[in-house]
Each structure stands twice: as C-alpha cells, then as structure tokens.
PDB file of C-alpha atoms in Angstrom:
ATOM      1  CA  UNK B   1       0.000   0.000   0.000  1.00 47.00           C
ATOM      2  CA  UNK B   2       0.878   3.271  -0.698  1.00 46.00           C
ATOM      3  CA  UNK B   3       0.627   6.415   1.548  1.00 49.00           C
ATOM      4  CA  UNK B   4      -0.161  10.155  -0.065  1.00 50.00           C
ATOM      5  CA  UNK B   5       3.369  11.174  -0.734  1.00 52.00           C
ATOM      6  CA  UNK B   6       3.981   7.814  -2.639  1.00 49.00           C
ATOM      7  CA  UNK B   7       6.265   6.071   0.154  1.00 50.00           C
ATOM      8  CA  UNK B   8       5.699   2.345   0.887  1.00 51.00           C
ATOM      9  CA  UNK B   9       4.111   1.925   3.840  1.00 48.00           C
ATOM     10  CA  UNK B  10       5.503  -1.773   4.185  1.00 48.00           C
ATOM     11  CA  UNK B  11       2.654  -3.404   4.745  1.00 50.00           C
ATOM     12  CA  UNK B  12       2.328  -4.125   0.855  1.00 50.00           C
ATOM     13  CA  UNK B  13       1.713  -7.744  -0.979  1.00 49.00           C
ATOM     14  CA  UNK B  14       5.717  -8.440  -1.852  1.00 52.00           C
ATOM     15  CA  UNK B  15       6.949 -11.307   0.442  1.00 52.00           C
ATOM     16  CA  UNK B  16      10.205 -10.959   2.146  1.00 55.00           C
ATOM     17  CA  UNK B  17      12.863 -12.789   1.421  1.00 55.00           C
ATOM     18  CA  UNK B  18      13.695 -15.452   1.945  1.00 55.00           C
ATOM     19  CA  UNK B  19       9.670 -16.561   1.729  1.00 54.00           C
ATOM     20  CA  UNK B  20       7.792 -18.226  -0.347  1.00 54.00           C
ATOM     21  CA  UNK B  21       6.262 -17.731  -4.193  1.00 55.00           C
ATOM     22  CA  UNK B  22       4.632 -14.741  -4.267  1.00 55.00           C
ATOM     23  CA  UNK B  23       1.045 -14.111  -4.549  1.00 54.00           C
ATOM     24  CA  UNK B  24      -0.833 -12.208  -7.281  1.00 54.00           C
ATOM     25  CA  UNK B  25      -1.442  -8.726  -6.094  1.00 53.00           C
ATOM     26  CA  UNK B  26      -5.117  -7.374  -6.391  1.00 48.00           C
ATOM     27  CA  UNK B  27      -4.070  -4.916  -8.931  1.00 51.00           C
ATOM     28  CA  UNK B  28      -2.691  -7.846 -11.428  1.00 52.00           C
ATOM     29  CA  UNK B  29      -5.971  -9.790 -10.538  1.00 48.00           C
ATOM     30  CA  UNK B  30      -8.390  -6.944 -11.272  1.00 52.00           C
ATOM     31  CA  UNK B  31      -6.618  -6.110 -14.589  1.00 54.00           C
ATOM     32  CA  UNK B  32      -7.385  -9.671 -15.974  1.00 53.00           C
ATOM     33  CA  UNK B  33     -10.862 -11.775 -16.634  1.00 55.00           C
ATOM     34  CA  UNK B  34     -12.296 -14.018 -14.011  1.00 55.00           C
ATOM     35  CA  UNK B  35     -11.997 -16.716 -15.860  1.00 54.00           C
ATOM     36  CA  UNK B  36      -8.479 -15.673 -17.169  1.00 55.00           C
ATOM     37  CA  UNK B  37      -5.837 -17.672 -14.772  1.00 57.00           C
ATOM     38  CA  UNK B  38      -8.122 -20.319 -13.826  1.00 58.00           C
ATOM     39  CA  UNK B  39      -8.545 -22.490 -17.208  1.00 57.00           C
ATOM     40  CA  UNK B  40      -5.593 -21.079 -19.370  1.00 56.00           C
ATOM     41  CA  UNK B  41      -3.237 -24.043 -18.653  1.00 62.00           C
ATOM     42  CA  UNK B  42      -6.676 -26.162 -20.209  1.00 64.00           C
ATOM     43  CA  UNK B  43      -7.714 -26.596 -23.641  1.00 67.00           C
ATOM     44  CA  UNK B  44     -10.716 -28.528 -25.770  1.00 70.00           C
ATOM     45  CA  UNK B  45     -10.949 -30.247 -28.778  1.00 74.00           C
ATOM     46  CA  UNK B  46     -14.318 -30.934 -30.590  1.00 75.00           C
ATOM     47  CA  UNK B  47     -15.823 -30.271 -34.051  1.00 78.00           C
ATOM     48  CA  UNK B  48     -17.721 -27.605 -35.735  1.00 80.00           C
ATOM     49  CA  UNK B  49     -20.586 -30.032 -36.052  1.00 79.00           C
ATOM     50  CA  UNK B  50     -20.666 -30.872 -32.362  1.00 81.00           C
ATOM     51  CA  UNK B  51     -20.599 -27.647 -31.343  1.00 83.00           C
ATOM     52  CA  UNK B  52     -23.595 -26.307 -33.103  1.00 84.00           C
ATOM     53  CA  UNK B  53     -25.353 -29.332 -32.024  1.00 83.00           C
ATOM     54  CA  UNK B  54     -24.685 -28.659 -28.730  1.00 85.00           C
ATOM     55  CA  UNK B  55     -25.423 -24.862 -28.937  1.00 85.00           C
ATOM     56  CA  UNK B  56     -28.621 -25.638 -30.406  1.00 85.00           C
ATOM     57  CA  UNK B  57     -29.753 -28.672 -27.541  1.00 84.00           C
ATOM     58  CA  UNK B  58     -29.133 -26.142 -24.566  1.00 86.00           C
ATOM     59  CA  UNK B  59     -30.967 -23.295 -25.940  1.00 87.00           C
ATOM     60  CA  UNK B  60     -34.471 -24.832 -27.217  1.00 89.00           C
ATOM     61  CA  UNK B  61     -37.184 -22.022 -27.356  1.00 91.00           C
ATOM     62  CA  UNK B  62     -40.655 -23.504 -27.019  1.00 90.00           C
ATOM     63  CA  UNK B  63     -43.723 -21.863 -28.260  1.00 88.00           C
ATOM     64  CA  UNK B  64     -46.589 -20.695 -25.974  1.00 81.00           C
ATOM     65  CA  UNK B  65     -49.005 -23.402 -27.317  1.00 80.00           C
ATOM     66  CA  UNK B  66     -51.441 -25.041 -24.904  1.00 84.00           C
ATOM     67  CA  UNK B  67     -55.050 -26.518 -25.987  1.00 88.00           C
ATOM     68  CA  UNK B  68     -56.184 -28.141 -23.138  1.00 87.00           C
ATOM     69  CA  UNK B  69     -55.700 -29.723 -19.977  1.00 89.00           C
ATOM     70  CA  UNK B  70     -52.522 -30.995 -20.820  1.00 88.00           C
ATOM     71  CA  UNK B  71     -51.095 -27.466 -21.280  1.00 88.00           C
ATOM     72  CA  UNK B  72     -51.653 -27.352 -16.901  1.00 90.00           C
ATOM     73  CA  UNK B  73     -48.930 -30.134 -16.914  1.00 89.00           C
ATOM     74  CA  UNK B  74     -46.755 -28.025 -19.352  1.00 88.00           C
ATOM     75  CA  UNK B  75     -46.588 -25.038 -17.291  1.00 88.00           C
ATOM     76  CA  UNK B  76     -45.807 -27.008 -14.091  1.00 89.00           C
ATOM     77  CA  UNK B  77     -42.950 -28.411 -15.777  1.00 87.00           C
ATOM     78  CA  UNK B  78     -41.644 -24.604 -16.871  1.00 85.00           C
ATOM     79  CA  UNK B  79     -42.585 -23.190 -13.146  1.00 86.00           C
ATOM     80  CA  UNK B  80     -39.863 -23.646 -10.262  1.00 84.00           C
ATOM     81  CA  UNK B  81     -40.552 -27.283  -9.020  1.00 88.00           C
ATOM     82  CA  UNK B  82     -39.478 -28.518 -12.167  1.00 85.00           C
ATOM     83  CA  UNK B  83     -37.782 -26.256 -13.744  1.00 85.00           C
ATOM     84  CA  UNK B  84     -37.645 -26.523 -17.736  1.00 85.00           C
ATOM     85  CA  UNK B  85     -34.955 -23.943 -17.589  1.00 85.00           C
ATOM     86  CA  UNK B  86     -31.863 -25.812 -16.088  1.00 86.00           C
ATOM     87  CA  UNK B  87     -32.289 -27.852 -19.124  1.00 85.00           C
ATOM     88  CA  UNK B  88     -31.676 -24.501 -21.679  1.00 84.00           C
ATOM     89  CA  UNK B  89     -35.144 -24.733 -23.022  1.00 84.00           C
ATOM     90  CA  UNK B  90     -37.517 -22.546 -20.264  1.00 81.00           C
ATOM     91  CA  UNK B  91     -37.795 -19.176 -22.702  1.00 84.00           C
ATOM     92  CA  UNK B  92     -41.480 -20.055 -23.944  1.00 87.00           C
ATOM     93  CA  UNK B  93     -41.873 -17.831 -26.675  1.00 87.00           C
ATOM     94  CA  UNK B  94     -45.277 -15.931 -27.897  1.00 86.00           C
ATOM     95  CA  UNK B  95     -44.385 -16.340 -31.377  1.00 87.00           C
ATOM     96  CA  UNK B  96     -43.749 -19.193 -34.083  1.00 88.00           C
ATOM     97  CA  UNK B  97     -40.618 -16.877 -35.650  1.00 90.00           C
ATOM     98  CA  UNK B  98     -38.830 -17.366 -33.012  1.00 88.00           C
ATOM     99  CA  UNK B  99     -39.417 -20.817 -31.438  1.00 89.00           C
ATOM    100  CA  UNK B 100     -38.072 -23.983 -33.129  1.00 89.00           C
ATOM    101  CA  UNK B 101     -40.156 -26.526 -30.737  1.00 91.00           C
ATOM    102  CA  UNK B 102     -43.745 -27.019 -30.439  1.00 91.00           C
ATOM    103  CA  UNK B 103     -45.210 -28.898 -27.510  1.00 91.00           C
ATOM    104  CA  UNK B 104     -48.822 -29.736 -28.825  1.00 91.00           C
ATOM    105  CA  UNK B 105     -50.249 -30.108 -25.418  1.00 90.00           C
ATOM    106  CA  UNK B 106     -54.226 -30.752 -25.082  1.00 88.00           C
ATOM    107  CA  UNK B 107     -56.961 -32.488 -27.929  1.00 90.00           C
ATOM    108  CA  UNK B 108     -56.317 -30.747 -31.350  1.00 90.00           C
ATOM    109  CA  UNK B 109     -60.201 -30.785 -33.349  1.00 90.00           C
ATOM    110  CA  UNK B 110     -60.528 -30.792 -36.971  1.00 90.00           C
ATOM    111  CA  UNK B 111     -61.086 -26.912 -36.258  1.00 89.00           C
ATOM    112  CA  UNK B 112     -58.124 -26.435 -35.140  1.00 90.00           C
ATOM    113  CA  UNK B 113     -55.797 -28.772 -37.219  1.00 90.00           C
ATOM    114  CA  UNK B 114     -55.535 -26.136 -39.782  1.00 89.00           C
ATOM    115  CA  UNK B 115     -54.445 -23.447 -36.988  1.00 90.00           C
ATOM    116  CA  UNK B 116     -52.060 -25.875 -35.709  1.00 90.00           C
ATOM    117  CA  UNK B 117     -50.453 -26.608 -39.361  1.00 91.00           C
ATOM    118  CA  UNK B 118     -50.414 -23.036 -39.948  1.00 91.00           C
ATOM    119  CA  UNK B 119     -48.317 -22.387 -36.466  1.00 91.00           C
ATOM    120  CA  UNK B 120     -45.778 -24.964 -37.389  1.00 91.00           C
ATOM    121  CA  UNK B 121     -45.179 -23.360 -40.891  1.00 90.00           C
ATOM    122  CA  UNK B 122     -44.651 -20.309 -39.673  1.00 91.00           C
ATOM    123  CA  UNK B 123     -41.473 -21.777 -37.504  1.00 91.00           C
ATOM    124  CA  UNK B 124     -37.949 -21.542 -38.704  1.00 89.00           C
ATOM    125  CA  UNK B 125     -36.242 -24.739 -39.857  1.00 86.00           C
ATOM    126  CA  UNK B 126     -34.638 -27.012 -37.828  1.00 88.00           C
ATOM    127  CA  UNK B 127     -37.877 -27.171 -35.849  1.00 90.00           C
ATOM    128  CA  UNK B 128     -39.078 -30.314 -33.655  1.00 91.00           C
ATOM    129  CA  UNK B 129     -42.656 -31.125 -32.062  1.00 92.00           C
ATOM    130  CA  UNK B 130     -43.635 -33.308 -28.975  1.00 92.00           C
ATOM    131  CA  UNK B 131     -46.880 -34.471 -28.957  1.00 92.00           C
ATOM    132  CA  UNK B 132     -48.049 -34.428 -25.356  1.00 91.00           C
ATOM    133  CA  UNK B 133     -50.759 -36.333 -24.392  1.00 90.00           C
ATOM    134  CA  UNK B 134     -53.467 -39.051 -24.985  1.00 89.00           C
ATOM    135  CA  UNK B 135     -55.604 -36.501 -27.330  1.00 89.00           C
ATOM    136  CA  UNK B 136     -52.487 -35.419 -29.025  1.00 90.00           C
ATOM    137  CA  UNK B 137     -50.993 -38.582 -29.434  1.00 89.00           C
ATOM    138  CA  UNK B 138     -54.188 -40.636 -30.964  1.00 86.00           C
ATOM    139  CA  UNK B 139     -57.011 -38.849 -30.079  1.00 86.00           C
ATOM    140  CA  UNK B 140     -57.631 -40.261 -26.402  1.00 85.00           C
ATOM    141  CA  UNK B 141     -60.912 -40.959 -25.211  1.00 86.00           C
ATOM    142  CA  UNK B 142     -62.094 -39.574 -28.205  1.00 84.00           C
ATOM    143  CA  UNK B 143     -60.861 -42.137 -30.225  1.00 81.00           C
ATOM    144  CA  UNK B 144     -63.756 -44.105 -31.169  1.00 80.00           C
ATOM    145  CA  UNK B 145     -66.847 -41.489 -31.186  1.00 82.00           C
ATOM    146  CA  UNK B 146     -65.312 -38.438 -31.358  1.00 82.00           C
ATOM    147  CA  UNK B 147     -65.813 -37.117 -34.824  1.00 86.00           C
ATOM    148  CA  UNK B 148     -64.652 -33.872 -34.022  1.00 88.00           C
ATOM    149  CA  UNK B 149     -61.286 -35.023 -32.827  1.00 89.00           C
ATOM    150  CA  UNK B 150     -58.017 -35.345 -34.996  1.00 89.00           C
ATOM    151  CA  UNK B 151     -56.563 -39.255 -34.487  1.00 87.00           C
ATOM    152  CA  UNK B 152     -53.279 -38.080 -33.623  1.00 87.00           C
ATOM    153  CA  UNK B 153     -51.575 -34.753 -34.515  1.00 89.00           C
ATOM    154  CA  UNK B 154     -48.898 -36.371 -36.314  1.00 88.00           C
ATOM    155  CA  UNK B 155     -51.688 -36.356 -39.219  1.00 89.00           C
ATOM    156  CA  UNK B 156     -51.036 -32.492 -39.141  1.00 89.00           C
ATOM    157  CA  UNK B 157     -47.411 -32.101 -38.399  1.00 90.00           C
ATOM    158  CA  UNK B 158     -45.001 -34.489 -38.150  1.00 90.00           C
ATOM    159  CA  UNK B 159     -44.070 -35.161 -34.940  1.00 91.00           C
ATOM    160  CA  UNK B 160     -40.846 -36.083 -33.006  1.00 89.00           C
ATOM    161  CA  UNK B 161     -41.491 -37.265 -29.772  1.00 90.00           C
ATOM    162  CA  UNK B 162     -44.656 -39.175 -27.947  1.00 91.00           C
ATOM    163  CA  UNK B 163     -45.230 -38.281 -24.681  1.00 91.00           C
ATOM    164  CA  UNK B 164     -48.252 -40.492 -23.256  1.00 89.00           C
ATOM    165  CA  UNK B 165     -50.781 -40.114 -20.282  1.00 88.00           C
ATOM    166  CA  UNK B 166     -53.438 -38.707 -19.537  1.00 88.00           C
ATOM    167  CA  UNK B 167     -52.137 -36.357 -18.488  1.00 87.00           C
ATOM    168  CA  UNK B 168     -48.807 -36.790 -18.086  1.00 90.00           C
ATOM    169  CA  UNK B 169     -46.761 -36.138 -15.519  1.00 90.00           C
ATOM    170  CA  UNK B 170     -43.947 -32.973 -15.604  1.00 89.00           C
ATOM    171  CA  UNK B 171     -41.328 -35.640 -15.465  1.00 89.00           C
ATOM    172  CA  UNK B 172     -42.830 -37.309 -18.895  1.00 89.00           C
ATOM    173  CA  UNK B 173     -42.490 -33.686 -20.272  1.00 90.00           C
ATOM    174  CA  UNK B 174     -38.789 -33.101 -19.328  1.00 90.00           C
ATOM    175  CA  UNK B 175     -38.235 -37.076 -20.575  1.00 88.00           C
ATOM    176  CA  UNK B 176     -39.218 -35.784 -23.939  1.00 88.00           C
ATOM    177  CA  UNK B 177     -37.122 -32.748 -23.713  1.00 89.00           C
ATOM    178  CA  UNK B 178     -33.956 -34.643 -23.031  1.00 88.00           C
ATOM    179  CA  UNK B 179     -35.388 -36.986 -26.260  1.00 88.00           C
ATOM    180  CA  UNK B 180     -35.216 -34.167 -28.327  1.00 88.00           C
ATOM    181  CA  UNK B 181     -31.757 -33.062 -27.181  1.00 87.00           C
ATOM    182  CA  UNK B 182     -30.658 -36.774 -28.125  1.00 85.00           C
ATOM    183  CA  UNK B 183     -32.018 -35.737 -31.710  1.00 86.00           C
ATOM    184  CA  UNK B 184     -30.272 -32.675 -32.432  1.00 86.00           C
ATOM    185  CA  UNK B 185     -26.872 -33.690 -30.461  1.00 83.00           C
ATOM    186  CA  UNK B 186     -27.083 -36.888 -33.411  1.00 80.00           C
ATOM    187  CA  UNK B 187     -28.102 -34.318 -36.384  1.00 76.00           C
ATOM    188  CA  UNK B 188     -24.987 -34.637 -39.132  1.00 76.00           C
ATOM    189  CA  UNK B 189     -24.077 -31.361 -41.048  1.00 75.00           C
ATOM    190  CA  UNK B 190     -21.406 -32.785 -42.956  1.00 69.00           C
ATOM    191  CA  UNK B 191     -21.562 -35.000 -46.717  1.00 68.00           C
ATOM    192  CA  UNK B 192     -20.435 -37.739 -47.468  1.00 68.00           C
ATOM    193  CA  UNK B 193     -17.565 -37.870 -50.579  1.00 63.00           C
ATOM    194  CA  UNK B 194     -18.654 -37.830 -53.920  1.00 61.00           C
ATOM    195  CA  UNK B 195     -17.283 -37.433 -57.131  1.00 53.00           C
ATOM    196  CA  UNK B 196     -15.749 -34.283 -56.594  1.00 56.00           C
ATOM    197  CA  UNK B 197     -12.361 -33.900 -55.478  1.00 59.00           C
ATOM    198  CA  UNK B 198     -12.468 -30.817 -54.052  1.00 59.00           C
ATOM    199  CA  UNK B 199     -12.627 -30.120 -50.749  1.00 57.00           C
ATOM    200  CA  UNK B 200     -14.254 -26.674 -50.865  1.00 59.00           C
ATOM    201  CA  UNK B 201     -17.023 -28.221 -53.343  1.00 59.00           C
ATOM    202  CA  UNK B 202     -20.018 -28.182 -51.643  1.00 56.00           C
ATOM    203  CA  UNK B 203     -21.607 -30.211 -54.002  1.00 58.00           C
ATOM    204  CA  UNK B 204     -19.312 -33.035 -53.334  1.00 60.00           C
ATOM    205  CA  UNK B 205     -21.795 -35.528 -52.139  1.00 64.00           C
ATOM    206  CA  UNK B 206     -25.388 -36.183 -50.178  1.00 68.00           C
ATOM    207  CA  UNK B 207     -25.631 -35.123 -46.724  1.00 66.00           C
ATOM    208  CA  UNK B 208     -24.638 -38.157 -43.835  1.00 69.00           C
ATOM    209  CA  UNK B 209     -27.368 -39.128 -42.237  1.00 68.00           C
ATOM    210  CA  UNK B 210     -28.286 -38.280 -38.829  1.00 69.00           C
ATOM    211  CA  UNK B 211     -27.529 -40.713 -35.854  1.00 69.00           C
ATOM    212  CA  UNK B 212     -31.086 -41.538 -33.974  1.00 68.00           C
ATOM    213  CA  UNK B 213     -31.317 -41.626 -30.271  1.00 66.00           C
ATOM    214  CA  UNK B 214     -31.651 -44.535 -28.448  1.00 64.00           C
ATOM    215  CA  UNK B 215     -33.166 -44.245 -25.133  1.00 61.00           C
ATOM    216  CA  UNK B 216     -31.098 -45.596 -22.201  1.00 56.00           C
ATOM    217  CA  UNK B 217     -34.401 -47.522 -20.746  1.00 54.00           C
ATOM    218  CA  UNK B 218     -37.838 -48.434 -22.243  1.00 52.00           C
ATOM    219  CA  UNK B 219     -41.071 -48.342 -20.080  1.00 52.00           C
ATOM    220  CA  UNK B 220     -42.081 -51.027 -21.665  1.00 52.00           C
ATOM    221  CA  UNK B 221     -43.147 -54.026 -18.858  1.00 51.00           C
ATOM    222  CA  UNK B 222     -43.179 -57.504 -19.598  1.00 55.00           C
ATOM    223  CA  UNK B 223     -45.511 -59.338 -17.511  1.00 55.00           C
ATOM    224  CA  UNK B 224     -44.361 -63.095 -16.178  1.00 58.00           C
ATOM    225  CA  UNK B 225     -46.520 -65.472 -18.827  1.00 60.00           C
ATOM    226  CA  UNK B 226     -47.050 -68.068 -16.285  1.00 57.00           C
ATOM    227  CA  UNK B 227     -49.145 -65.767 -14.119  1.00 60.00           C
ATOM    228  CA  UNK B 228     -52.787 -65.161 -14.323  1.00 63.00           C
ATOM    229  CA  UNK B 229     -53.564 -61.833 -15.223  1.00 57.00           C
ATOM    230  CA  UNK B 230     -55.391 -59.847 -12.848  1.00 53.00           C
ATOM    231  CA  UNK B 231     -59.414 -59.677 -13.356  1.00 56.00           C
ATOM    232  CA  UNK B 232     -60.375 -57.716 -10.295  1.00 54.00           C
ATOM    233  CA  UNK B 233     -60.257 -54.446 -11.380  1.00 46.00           C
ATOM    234  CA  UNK B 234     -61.293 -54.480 -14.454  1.00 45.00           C
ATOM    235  CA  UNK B 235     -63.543 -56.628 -16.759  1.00 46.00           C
ATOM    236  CA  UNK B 236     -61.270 -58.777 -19.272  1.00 44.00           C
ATOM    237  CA  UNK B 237     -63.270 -59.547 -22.616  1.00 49.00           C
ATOM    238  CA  UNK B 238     -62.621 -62.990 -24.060  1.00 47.00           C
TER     239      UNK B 238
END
C-alpha cells in the first residue's frame, strides 16, 4: 500500500525474502478476466458439427401453445418445481418466428388442425414437435366417437417425440425434452464424398445421415406369462 506522498508503507503484498512464491497482487488480478488464470493451462478439442449441435440442444425455445388440460402439466414443468430452464429450453416464446419446438399439449379438433399446421409453418427450420398427451398422441378418449377429434396430430405435423398419459406427468415432459436433445446432439451437417475432389465443393456428395437416439431404458413391462392376469379391477373380454 501506498501512503499520499507515494512512500511504501511496508505493509504491501511483496513477500520478504527469503519466503515463499509470491502471490498475485489485487491490482494484477483486477486487470485480468475471471476466468483468465483459472482455465488457461486447459484446452478442448471438438468439431464444428458438435458444437452447433450442442449450442442448439441447450438453448431450445418452445412456443406458448397449450389446448387443453394438458397445457396445466406443461406449465408445471416450466414453473420452479421442475424447472424446464436448467435444461436450456424454459424461454417459452409468444411467437412461431422465433421458437423452433412445439409442444402440442391438449386435444387438437378438426377446427383447429388447420391453426395448428399453420403455427408450425410459420417456424424456422430445424424445428421439432412433442406431442403431449393421450388426445395429441391418438385422439384419447375420443378415439372411437369423437368425430370432431383429430386421431393423432402427427396427421397435421409431423411429430418427433410421444409423450403419453393422460395427463402426463412434468417428469414425462422433461423425458421428452432430453429426447429431443438426443435428436439434435445426433443431427450430421457434414456429406459424405462424392465425385468431386475438391474439398471446398459443396456439391461433393449427399448429406450423412443423422444418428437416432436410443433411449437408455424403455417403459415397456413384460408381464411373467405363467401368471394369471389380474381380473379384479377391471372386466377382461374374451
């Protein structure tokens, strides 16, 4: 430290002698980024293509689309119990120009098939959709004699992910999320070699094709076949 007139008041950050390495003063700190000093020694090596891909997976902007009941569910899962947003896609957007996922949430009618189609034109390319629900998925209990019920929205837009129940759980949501981040972290921007030569040739050859997820476990439950099912609680037809 320094007094008025400039002397050295010896109290300052050089060691003596005789003492150990010295320590970076405040002033040689504050000049510097935080992160500067910390990670300089460090280095990473990836690719172009998985670093857009993972750019892209941690910053998913849903649109604010709910049609039912289902859409309740939704906005538990983007609230602070759950919290969509530790997962880089919790900015719900009020606009299809600037969202690249739609989470069709609720029972889509004929009515509003064309609204829906209309929505998911209007997004920006890549663009994914979850289908969230029994409605959504193939109409639900309106399967049979609902005529004013689409069977399944993928007859409107294609869609990505299924995400049963009625209705599911938050948990089912964010399952689905983390599906989707499985698709775009296997999307492939590069081609494969053709019958150019050139490197810079972008018409060198077709596109790779992307890798598809596959899920780490399966609800799927396979019941014992030596058992006898249950018919308690609920009437089995023969």
């Amino acid at each position: 430290m320094l007094h008025e007139n400039g002397a050295n008041s010896g109290q300052d950050l050089e060691p003596e002698k005789g003492a150990g390495p010295a320590s970076p003063t405040i002033d040689s700190l504050g000049t510097r980024p935080w992160v500067e000093g910390r990670i300089e020694e460090n280095f990473m090596i990836t690719s172009v293509e998985q670093a857009i891909n993972w750019a892209r997976q941690s910053s998913i902007w849903p649109m604010t689309f709910g049609l039912a009941c289902c859409a309740i569910e939704m906005m538990a899962a983007g609230a602070s119990r759950y919290d969509m947003d530790r997962f880089g896609a919790g900015a719900f957007r009020a606009t299809p120009r600037q969202a690249d996922l739609m989470i069709v949430a609720g029972t889509v009618t004929y009515k509003m098939a064309s609204r829906v189609r209309r929505l998911y034109d209007m997004m920006p390319e890549p663009k994914f959709v979850i289908a969230m629900g029994a409605c959504t998925v193939g109409g639900g209990p309106y399967f049979k004699c609902g005529y004013h019920v689409v069977k399944g929205v993928d007859l409107v837009v294609p869609v990505d992910v299924y995400v049963p129940g009625c209705p599911p759980r938050p948990e089912a949501l964010l399952e689905g999320l983390m599906r989707i981040q499985d698709k775009i972290a296997g999307q492939r921007l590069a081609k494969i070699k053709g019958t150019s030569e050139s490197m810079f040739d972008l018409r060198r050859g077709a596109k790779a094709e992307d890798e598809l997820p596959i899920p780490h476990h399966s609800g799927c439950v396979v019941a014992p076949a030596d058992e006898e099912p249950l018919q308690s609680h609920q009437k089995i037809a023969d």
